[in-house]
Coordinates of C-alpha atoms and ligand atoms in Angstrom, one line a residue:
M252 CA 41.3 -58.6 123.1
N253 CA 39.0 -60.7 125.1
I254 CA 40.8 -62.6 127.8
D255 CA 39.1 -65.9 128.7
K256 CA 41.5 -67.0 131.4
V257 CA 44.9 -66.4 133.0
E258 CA 47.1 -69.2 134.3
I259 CA 49.9 -68.7 136.8
S260 CA 52.5 -71.5 137.2
R261 CA 55.2 -71.1 139.8
L262 CA 58.6 -72.7 138.8
K263 CA 61.7 -73.5 140.7
M264 CA 64.6 -74.0 138.4
P265 CA 68.1 -74.9 139.5
L266 CA 70.9 -72.7 138.1
K267 CA 73.8 -74.7 136.5
N268 CA 76.2 -72.7 138.6
Q269 CA 75.5 -70.5 141.6
F270 CA 75.4 -66.8 140.8
E271 CA 76.7 -64.3 143.3
T272 CA 76.4 -60.5 143.4
S273 CA 77.2 -58.0 146.1
F274 CA 73.7 -58.5 147.5
G275 CA 73.8 -62.3 147.8
R276 CA 74.1 -65.7 146.2
L277 CA 71.5 -67.4 144.1
T278 CA 71.4 -71.2 143.5
Y279 CA 68.0 -71.4 141.8
K280 CA 65.4 -69.2 140.2
D281 CA 61.9 -69.2 141.7
F282 CA 59.6 -67.3 139.3
L283 CA 56.1 -67.3 137.7
V284 CA 55.1 -68.1 134.1
V285 CA 51.9 -66.3 133.3
S286 CA 49.8 -67.2 130.3
V287 CA 46.8 -65.2 129.0
H288 CA 44.3 -67.0 126.8
S289 CA 42.0 -65.6 124.2
G290 CA 40.3 -68.1 122.0
D291 CA 43.0 -70.1 120.3
F292 CA 45.8 -67.6 121.2
I293 CA 48.0 -67.8 124.2
G294 CA 50.4 -65.0 125.3
Y295 CA 53.3 -65.9 127.7
A296 CA 55.6 -64.0 130.0
E297 CA 57.7 -64.8 133.1
S298 CA 58.2 -62.8 136.2
A299 CA 61.7 -61.2 136.7
S300 CA 61.3 -61.7 140.5
L301 CA 63.8 -63.5 142.7
P302 CA 63.0 -65.6 145.8
Y303 CA 64.2 -62.8 148.2
P304 CA 63.8 -59.0 148.2
I305 CA 67.5 -58.4 147.7
Y306 CA 67.6 -56.8 144.3
N307 CA 64.5 -54.8 144.7
E308 CA 61.6 -54.9 147.2
E309 CA 59.6 -57.5 145.3
T310 CA 59.7 -61.3 145.6
T311 CA 58.0 -64.1 143.6
G312 CA 55.6 -64.3 146.5
T313 CA 54.6 -60.6 146.4
V314 CA 54.3 -60.8 142.6
S315 CA 51.9 -63.7 142.9
Y316 CA 49.9 -61.9 145.6
I317 CA 49.6 -58.6 143.7
L318 CA 48.6 -60.5 140.5
K319 CA 45.8 -62.4 142.2
E320 CA 44.5 -59.7 144.5
F321 CA 44.7 -56.7 142.2
L322 CA 46.0 -57.0 138.7
I323 CA 44.1 -60.0 137.4
P324 CA 40.8 -58.6 138.8
K325 CA 41.6 -55.3 137.1
L326 CA 42.3 -57.1 133.8
F327 CA 39.0 -58.9 134.0
S328 CA 36.9 -55.9 134.9
A329 CA 38.4 -53.6 132.2
K330 CA 35.8 -52.5 129.7
S331 CA 37.9 -53.1 126.6
I332 CA 41.5 -53.8 125.9
K333 CA 42.4 -52.9 122.3
H334 CA 46.1 -52.6 122.6
P335 CA 48.8 -53.7 125.1
T336 CA 49.5 -50.1 126.0
D337 CA 45.9 -50.1 127.5
I338 CA 47.3 -52.4 130.2
H339 CA 49.9 -49.9 131.2
E340 CA 47.0 -47.4 131.7
L341 CA 44.9 -49.9 133.5
F342 CA 47.7 -50.6 136.1
M343 CA 48.6 -47.0 136.6
P344 CA 46.6 -46.5 139.8
I345 CA 48.6 -49.4 141.5
R346 CA 51.8 -48.0 143.0
R347 CA 55.1 -49.8 142.1
N348 CA 55.0 -53.6 142.2
N349 CA 56.6 -53.3 138.8
M350 CA 57.6 -56.9 138.4
A351 CA 54.0 -58.0 139.0
K352 CA 52.7 -55.5 136.4
A353 CA 55.4 -56.4 133.9
V354 CA 54.6 -60.1 133.8
L355 CA 50.9 -59.5 132.9
D356 CA 51.8 -56.6 130.5
G357 CA 54.3 -58.9 128.8
A358 CA 51.9 -61.8 128.4
I359 CA 49.4 -59.4 126.8
W360 CA 52.1 -58.0 124.4
D361 CA 52.8 -61.6 123.3
L362 CA 49.1 -62.4 122.9
Y363 CA 48.5 -59.2 120.9
S364 CA 51.5 -59.9 118.6
K365 CA 50.2 -63.5 118.0
Q366 CA 46.7 -62.2 117.2
Q367 CA 48.2 -59.7 114.7
G368 CA 50.4 -62.4 113.2
I369 CA 53.6 -60.3 113.8
S370 CA 56.7 -60.8 115.9
L371 CA 56.8 -59.2 119.3
A372 CA 59.9 -57.3 118.0
T373 CA 57.8 -55.8 115.2
A374 CA 54.9 -55.0 117.5
L375 CA 57.3 -53.0 119.7
G376 CA 58.8 -51.2 116.7
G377 CA 62.1 -53.0 116.5
H378 CA 63.9 -53.4 113.2
K379 CA 67.1 -55.4 114.0
S380 CA 67.1 -59.0 112.8
E381 CA 70.1 -59.9 114.9
I382 CA 71.5 -58.5 118.1
D383 CA 74.9 -58.5 119.8
V384 CA 74.8 -60.0 123.2
G385 CA 77.0 -59.9 126.4
V386 CA 77.3 -62.0 129.5
S387 CA 77.3 -61.3 133.2
I388 CA 79.9 -63.0 135.4
G389 CA 79.2 -63.3 139.1
I390 CA 81.5 -63.0 142.1
E391 CA 83.7 -66.0 142.5
D392 CA 85.8 -67.2 145.4
T393 CA 89.1 -66.5 143.6
V394 CA 90.3 -64.2 140.9
E395 CA 91.5 -67.3 138.9
K396 CA 87.9 -68.5 138.7
V397 CA 86.7 -65.2 137.3
L398 CA 89.6 -65.3 134.7
E399 CA 88.5 -68.8 133.7
K400 CA 84.9 -67.6 133.1
V401 CA 86.1 -64.6 131.2
E402 CA 88.2 -66.9 128.9
Q403 CA 85.2 -69.2 128.4
F404 CA 82.8 -66.4 127.4
I405 CA 85.3 -64.6 125.2
G406 CA 85.7 -67.9 123.5
E407 CA 82.0 -68.1 122.9
G408 CA 82.2 -64.7 121.2
Y409 CA 80.2 -62.6 123.8
K410 CA 80.4 -58.9 122.8
K411 CA 80.4 -57.5 126.3
I412 CA 81.9 -59.0 129.5
K413 CA 80.3 -57.7 132.7
I414 CA 82.0 -58.4 136.0
K415 CA 80.2 -58.2 139.3
I416 CA 82.2 -56.2 141.9
K417 CA 81.9 -55.4 145.6
P418 CA 84.4 -53.9 148.1
G419 CA 87.4 -56.2 148.3
H420 CA 86.6 -57.8 144.9
D421 CA 87.0 -54.9 142.5
V422 CA 90.2 -53.2 141.4
E423 CA 92.4 -56.4 141.5
V424 CA 89.9 -58.4 139.6
I425 CA 89.5 -55.9 136.9
R426 CA 93.3 -55.4 136.7
A427 CA 93.9 -59.1 136.4
I428 CA 91.4 -59.3 133.5
R429 CA 93.1 -56.4 131.8
E430 CA 96.5 -58.0 132.3
Q431 CA 95.5 -61.4 131.1
F432 CA 93.4 -60.6 128.0
S433 CA 93.6 -58.2 125.1
P434 CA 93.0 -54.6 126.3
N435 CA 90.3 -54.3 123.7
I436 CA 87.8 -56.7 125.2
P437 CA 84.6 -54.8 126.0
L438 CA 84.6 -54.9 129.7
M439 CA 82.3 -53.4 132.4
A440 CA 81.7 -53.7 136.1
D441 CA 78.4 -54.0 138.0
A442 CA 78.4 -53.1 141.8
N443 CA 74.7 -53.6 142.6
S444 CA 74.8 -50.7 145.0
A445 CA 77.7 -51.9 147.1
Y446 CA 79.5 -48.5 147.4
S447 CA 78.9 -45.1 148.8
L448 CA 80.5 -41.7 148.1
N449 CA 83.0 -42.5 150.8
D450 CA 84.5 -45.0 148.4
V451 CA 85.1 -42.5 145.6
N452 CA 88.9 -43.3 145.7
I453 CA 88.3 -47.0 144.9
L454 CA 85.9 -46.1 142.2
K455 CA 88.3 -43.6 140.7
Q456 CA 90.9 -46.3 140.4
L457 CA 88.6 -48.1 138.0
D458 CA 89.0 -45.2 135.6
Q459 CA 92.4 -46.6 134.5
F460 CA 90.9 -49.7 133.0
N461 CA 88.9 -48.3 130.1
L462 CA 85.6 -49.8 131.2
I463 CA 82.6 -49.3 129.0
M464 CA 80.7 -48.3 132.1
I465 CA 80.3 -49.0 135.8
E466 CA 76.7 -50.1 136.7
Q467 CA 74.9 -48.9 139.8
P468 CA 77.8 -48.2 142.1
L469 CA 75.7 -46.4 144.7
S470 CA 72.5 -46.9 146.6
H471 CA 69.6 -48.7 144.9
D472 CA 67.3 -45.7 145.3
D473 CA 69.8 -42.9 144.6
I474 CA 70.2 -40.5 141.7
I475 CA 71.7 -37.5 143.6
D476 CA 75.0 -39.1 144.8
H477 CA 75.4 -40.8 141.4
A478 CA 75.4 -37.3 139.8
K479 CA 78.1 -36.2 142.3
L480 CA 80.1 -39.3 141.5
Q481 CA 79.7 -39.0 137.8
E482 CA 81.3 -35.5 137.9
Q483 CA 84.4 -37.2 139.4
L484 CA 84.6 -40.2 137.2
A485 CA 85.8 -40.5 133.6
T486 CA 84.0 -43.9 133.3
P487 CA 80.3 -43.6 132.3
I488 CA 77.9 -44.5 135.1
C489 CA 75.0 -46.8 134.0
L490 CA 71.9 -46.9 136.3
D491 CA 70.1 -50.2 136.9
E492 CA 68.3 -50.4 140.3
S493 CA 67.5 -46.7 140.5
I494 CA 65.4 -46.4 137.3
H495 CA 61.8 -47.6 137.7
S496 CA 60.0 -45.4 135.1
V497 CA 60.5 -43.0 132.3
E498 CA 60.1 -40.2 134.9
D499 CA 63.1 -41.6 136.9
A500 CA 65.1 -41.8 133.7
R501 CA 64.2 -38.1 132.8
K502 CA 65.3 -36.9 136.2
A503 CA 68.6 -39.0 136.2
I504 CA 69.4 -37.6 132.7
E505 CA 68.6 -34.1 133.8
L506 CA 70.8 -34.4 136.9
G507 CA 73.7 -36.0 135.1
S508 CA 73.4 -39.1 137.3
C509 CA 74.3 -41.5 134.4
K510 CA 75.4 -41.6 130.8
I511 CA 73.9 -45.0 130.0
I512 CA 70.7 -46.8 131.2
N513 CA 70.2 -50.5 131.7
I514 CA 66.5 -51.3 130.9
K515 CA 65.0 -54.3 132.6
V516 CA 61.4 -54.9 131.6
G517 CA 60.5 -56.2 135.1
R518 CA 62.0 -53.4 137.0
V519 CA 60.2 -50.7 135.0
G520 CA 56.8 -52.4 135.0
G521 CA 56.6 -53.8 131.5
L522 CA 57.4 -53.4 127.8
T523 CA 55.3 -50.3 127.3
E524 CA 57.3 -48.4 129.9
A525 CA 60.6 -50.0 128.7
K526 CA 59.9 -48.6 125.2
K527 CA 59.1 -45.2 126.6
I528 CA 62.5 -45.2 128.4
H529 CA 64.2 -46.3 125.2
D530 CA 62.6 -43.5 123.3
L531 CA 63.4 -40.8 125.9
C532 CA 67.1 -42.0 126.1
K533 CA 67.3 -41.9 122.3
S534 CA 66.2 -38.3 122.2
H535 CA 69.0 -37.5 124.7
N536 CA 71.7 -39.5 123.0
I537 CA 71.8 -41.9 126.0
P538 CA 72.5 -45.4 124.8
V539 CA 70.6 -48.2 126.5
W540 CA 71.0 -52.0 126.8
C541 CA 68.8 -54.8 128.1
G542 CA 69.6 -56.1 131.5
G543 CA 68.8 -59.6 132.7
M544 CA 67.4 -61.2 135.8
L545 CA 68.6 -64.7 135.2
E546 CA 65.6 -65.3 133.0
A547 CA 64.5 -68.7 131.6
G548 CA 63.6 -68.8 127.9
I549 CA 60.3 -66.9 128.0
G550 CA 61.8 -63.9 129.7
R551 CA 64.9 -64.2 127.5
A552 CA 62.6 -64.1 124.4
H553 CA 61.0 -60.9 125.6
N554 CA 64.4 -59.3 126.2
I555 CA 65.5 -60.3 122.7
A556 CA 62.4 -58.7 121.1
L557 CA 63.0 -55.5 123.1
S558 CA 66.7 -55.4 122.2
S559 CA 65.7 -55.2 118.5
L560 CA 64.8 -51.4 119.0
D561 CA 67.6 -49.3 117.6
N562 CA 68.8 -47.4 120.7
F563 CA 69.7 -50.7 122.3
S564 CA 73.1 -50.0 121.0
I565 CA 75.2 -51.7 123.7
P566 CA 75.1 -55.6 124.0
G567 CA 72.7 -56.7 126.7
D568 CA 72.9 -59.4 129.4
T569 CA 70.8 -61.5 127.1
S570 CA 73.1 -64.5 126.9
A571 CA 72.1 -67.9 125.5
S572 CA 70.0 -70.5 127.5
D573 CA 73.0 -72.6 128.3
R574 CA 74.6 -69.7 130.3
Y575 CA 72.3 -70.6 133.2
W576 CA 70.2 -73.7 132.4
A577 CA 70.8 -77.4 131.8
Y578 CA 67.4 -77.4 130.0
D579 CA 65.3 -74.4 129.1
I580 CA 61.5 -74.1 129.0
V581 CA 61.4 -73.0 125.4
T582 CA 62.1 -74.7 122.1
P583 CA 64.3 -74.2 120.4
E584 CA 66.5 -73.1 123.3
V585 CA 68.0 -69.6 123.0
M586 CA 71.3 -70.2 121.0
L587 CA 73.9 -68.0 119.6
S588 CA 73.5 -67.8 115.8
Q589 CA 77.1 -66.7 115.4
P590 CA 79.6 -65.9 118.1
G591 CA 78.1 -63.3 120.4
R592 CA 75.0 -62.8 118.3
L593 CA 71.4 -63.8 118.6
Q594 CA 68.7 -63.9 115.9
V595 CA 65.5 -61.9 116.6
P596 CA 62.7 -64.3 115.7
D597 CA 60.3 -63.1 113.0
S598 CA 57.5 -65.6 113.7
P599 CA 54.4 -64.3 115.6
G600 CA 54.8 -63.2 119.3
I601 CA 57.9 -64.1 121.2
G602 CA 58.9 -66.5 118.5
Y603 CA 59.7 -69.5 120.7
E604 CA 57.4 -72.4 121.6
I605 CA 56.9 -73.5 125.2
N606 CA 58.7 -76.8 126.0
E607 CA 55.8 -78.2 128.1
A608 CA 57.8 -81.3 129.1
V609 CA 60.7 -79.3 130.5
L610 CA 58.4 -76.6 132.0
N611 CA 56.3 -79.1 133.8
Q612 CA 59.3 -80.7 135.5
Y613 CA 59.9 -77.4 137.3
V614 CA 56.4 -76.4 138.2
I615 CA 55.7 -76.4 141.9
D616 CA 52.3 -74.7 141.8
K617 CA 49.6 -73.8 139.3
E618 CA 46.5 -71.7 139.5
L619 CA 43.8 -70.8 137.0
F620 CA 41.8 -67.6 136.9
T621 CA 38.7 -66.9 134.9
K622 CA 36.4 -63.9 134.8
E623 CA 33.6 -65.8 136.4
L624 CA 35.8 -67.0 139.3
I625 CA 37.4 -63.6 139.9
L626 CA 34.3 -61.3 139.6
K627 CA 31.9 -63.6 141.4
Ligands
LIG903 O1 72.3 -56.4 138.4 O2 72.1 -56.9 136.4 C1 72.0 -57.2 137.6 C2 71.1 -60.9 138.1 C3 70.2 -60.8 139.1 C4 69.9 -59.6 139.6 C5 70.5 -58.4 139.2 C6 71.4 -58.5 138.1 C7 71.7 -59.8 137.6 C8 72.7 -60.0 136.5 C9 72.6 -61.2 135.7 O3 73.7 -59.2 136.4 C10 72.1 -60.8 134.3 C11 71.7 -62.0 133.5 O4 72.5 -62.6 132.9 O5 70.5 -62.3 133.5
LIG904 MG1 72.8 -54.6 137.5

């Protein structure tokens, strides 16, 4: 794969509705679209990063810096890149900065699939032609507003309803949902690290609601206390923030810190590492699902392709474009094929075209990198 140039566009896209988690409120998504060019082929990916370091330590600004200063120069000075997994090797000496690595890794995976004339899903080893999808509901000012959203998304057929919780917005919200809707709706809670072991009594109360899982109740960097908590909870714990690599996943499984893992491509440094975590979890009978970072269409397309792997057996946060966006940057937009289901594209690469007209409306900065410029 001979890379001629890399283009980075920075986008600022307003969310249709603000999205609040225990770590803060987001009203827009500020992210990068990276394209890698090789002859007539172009691979695309978007950064999972947020404008502030509140989910993890990265921001769109740090992703941009690491790409320009380290990762793009590494890409251009590599002797030969035969397969996207070579990128993973190439970036290994750089510590962390996983969202920065993931965006270039993802663009190369898309490029490779297009050059091979196969879908990204096929390139990754996925076999599903359709996937079940869920939706994530943020913290609202009132319980009534949460109930309205739950009603709307159940109506759209979403196969998993995830509720953001934090101290003071937890047991009553979940109770209200269980009282208002059929006890069978697939429900879970995501705390984004808002609790500590001192809150074990609150977390234990959640056991009565038959949740599919509780996601990341404790600290963003913890796997020890989660193991202690899991011993005391009937509800499976799912880790999100704490898992950055297949090694983290191995240790968490060994310790009993979780029974389910949320795989986010950005958080783990790319599709190659995401697939490794999928495979490891499969061999330990740990189901996985694909998390989201409020992606626009390009990121969503990557998530759909990844979710076609068979151990993605729980619906992911890979909702349709209209969950967050008035207009999406891909065409067609990501739309449910039937209630709560998405088709996995079988055309080459991510399987969605870029909607340049929409994308350009949101671009606030653009930079081009060539081998000559970078290695001068
Ligand atoms: O914890 O899964 C999370 C959004 C931003 C940061 C962290 C998280 C989320 C979500 C939304 O839950 C998932 C989505 O629909 O993209
Ligand atoms: Mg989460």
